[in-house]
Structures are given as C-alpha cells and as structure tokens.
Coordinates of N, CA and C in Angstrom, one line a residue:
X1 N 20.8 17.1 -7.1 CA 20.2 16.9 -5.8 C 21.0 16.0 -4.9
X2 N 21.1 16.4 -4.0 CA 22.0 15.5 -2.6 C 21.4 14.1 -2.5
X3 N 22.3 12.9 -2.6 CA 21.3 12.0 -2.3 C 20.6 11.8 -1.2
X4 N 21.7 12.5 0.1 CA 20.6 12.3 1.4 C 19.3 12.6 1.3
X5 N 19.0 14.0 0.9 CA 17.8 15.1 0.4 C 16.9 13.7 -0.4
X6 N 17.3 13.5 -1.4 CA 16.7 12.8 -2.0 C 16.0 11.0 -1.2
X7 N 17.2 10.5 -0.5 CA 16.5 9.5 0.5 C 15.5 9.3 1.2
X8 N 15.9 10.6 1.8 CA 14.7 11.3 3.2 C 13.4 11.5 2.3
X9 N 13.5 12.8 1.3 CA 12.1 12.9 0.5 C 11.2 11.9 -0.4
X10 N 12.0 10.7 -0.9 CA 11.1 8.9 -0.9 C 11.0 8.3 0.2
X11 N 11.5 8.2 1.1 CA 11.1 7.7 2.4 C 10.0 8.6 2.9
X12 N 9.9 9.7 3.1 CA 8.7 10.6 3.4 C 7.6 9.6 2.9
X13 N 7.6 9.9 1.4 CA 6.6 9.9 1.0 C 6.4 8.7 0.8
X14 N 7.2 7.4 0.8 CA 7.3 6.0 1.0 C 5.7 5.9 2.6
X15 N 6.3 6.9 3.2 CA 5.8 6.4 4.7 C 4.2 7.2 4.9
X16 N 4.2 8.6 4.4 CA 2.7 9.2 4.5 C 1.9 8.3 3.1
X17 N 2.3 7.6 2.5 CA 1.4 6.5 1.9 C 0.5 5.5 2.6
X18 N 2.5 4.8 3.0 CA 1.6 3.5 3.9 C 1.0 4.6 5.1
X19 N 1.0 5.5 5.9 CA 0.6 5.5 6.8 C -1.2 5.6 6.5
X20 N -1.2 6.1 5.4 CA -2.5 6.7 4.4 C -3.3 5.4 4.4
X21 N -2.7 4.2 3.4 CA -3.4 3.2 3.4 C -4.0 2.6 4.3
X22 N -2.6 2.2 5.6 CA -3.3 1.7 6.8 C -4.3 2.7 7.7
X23 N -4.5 4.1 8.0 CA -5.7 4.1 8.7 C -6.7 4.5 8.0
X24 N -6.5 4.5 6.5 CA -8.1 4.8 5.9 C -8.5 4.1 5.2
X25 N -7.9 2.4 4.7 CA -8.3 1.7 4.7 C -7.8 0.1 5.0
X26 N -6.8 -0.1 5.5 CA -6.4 -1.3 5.9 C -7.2 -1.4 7.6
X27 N -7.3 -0.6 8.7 CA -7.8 -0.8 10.2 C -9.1 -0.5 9.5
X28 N -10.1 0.3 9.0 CA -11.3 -0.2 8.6 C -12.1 -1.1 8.4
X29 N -11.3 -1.6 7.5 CA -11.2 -3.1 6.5 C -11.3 -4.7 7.6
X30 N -10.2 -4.6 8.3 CA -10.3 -5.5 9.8 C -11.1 -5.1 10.5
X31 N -11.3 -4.0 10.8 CA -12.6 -4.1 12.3 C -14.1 -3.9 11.8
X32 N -13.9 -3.6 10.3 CA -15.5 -3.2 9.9 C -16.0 -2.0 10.4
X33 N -15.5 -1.2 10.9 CA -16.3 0.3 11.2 C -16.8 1.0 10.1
X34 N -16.2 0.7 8.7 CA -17.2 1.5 7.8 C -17.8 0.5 6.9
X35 N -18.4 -0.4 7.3 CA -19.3 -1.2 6.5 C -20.5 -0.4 5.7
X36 N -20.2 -0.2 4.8 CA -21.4 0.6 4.5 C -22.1 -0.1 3.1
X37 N -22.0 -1.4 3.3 CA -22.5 -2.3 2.1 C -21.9 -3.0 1.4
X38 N -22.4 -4.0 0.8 CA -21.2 -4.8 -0.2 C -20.3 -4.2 -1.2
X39 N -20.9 -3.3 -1.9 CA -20.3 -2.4 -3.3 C -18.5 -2.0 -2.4
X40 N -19.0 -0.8 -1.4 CA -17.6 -0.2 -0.4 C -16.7 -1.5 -0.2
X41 N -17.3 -2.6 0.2 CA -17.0 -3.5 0.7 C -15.3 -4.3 -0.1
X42 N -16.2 -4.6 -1.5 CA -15.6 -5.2 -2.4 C -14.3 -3.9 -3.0
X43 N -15.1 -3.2 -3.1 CA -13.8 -2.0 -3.5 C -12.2 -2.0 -2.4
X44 N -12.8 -1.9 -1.3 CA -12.0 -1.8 -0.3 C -11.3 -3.6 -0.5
X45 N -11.3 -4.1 -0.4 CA -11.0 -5.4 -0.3 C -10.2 -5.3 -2.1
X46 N -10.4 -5.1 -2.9 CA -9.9 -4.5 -4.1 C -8.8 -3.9 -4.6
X47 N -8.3 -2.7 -3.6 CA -7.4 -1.7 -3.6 C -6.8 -2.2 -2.1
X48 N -6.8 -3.2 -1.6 CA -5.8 -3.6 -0.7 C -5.2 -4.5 -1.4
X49 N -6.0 -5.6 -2.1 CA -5.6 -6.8 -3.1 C -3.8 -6.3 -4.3
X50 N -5.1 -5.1 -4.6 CA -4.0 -4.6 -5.9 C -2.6 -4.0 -5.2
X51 N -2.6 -3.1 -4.2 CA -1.6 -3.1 -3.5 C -0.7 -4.5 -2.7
X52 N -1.0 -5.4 -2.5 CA 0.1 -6.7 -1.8 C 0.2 -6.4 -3.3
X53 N -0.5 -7.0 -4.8 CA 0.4 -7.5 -5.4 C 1.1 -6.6 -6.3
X54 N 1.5 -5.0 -6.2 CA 2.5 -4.5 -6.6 C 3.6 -4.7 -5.6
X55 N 2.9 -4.9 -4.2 CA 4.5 -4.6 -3.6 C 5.2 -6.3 -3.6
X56 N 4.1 -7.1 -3.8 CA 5.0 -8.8 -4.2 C 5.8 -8.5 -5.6
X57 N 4.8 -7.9 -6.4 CA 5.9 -7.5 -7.9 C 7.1 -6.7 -7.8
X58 N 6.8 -5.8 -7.2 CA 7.9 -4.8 -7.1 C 9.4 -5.5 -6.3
X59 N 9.2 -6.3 -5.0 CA 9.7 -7.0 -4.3 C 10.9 -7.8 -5.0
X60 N 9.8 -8.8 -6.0 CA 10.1 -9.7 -7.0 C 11.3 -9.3 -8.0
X61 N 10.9 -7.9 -8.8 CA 11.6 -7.3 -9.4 C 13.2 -6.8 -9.1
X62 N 12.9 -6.5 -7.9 CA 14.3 -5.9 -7.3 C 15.1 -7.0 -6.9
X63 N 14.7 -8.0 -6.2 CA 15.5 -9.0 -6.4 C 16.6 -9.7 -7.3
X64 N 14.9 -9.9 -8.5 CA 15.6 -10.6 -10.1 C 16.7 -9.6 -10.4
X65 N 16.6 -8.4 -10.1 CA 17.7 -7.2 -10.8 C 19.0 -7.4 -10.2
X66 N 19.3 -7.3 -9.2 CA 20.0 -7.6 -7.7 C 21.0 -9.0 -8.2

C-alpha cells in the first residue's frame, strides 16, 4: 500500500472519530441538551474520561518511544 493512501485513510478515520465524539457526545455533555438523568449522565462523563486518558497515554507513549 502507498504510504500517501495509507496517511489519508488514518487520518480519515482519525477525524470521522473525533468528529463522532465531539457532536454526539462532547457538545451534549457541555450544554446538557440530552440530560436524561443521572445513569446517561455518568456514562457520558465516563467515555469522555476514558478517552483524554488514552489520548494522555498514547501521547505519553510516543514521546517515551521518540
């Protein structure tokens, strides 16, 4: 595989991720438009948590490698 081909196609999908997280759950999450109870609440606050700290690990990692 070409590496350009290959750059472009993780960056894609690098970017329809984050774009995924931020409007289905990060702008939610701040303005509270889908408050729909504590349980949603905690989850959502949960799966934003676990995400910073892969991308702090991941971050971390590539550095110490580097």
């Amino acid at each position: 595989m070409n590496e350009k081909v290959l750059l472009i196609s993780i960056l894609a999908l690098l970017g329809i991720g984050f774009a995924a997280v931020l409007f289905f759950i990060a702008v939610p999450w701040i303005t509270n438009i889908s408050f729909g109870g504590w349980k949603r609440l905690l989850i959502d606050d949960g799966i934003i948590i676990v995400t910073i700290i892969f991308f702090v690990y991941g971050f971390y990692m590539n550095t110490k490698i580097h």
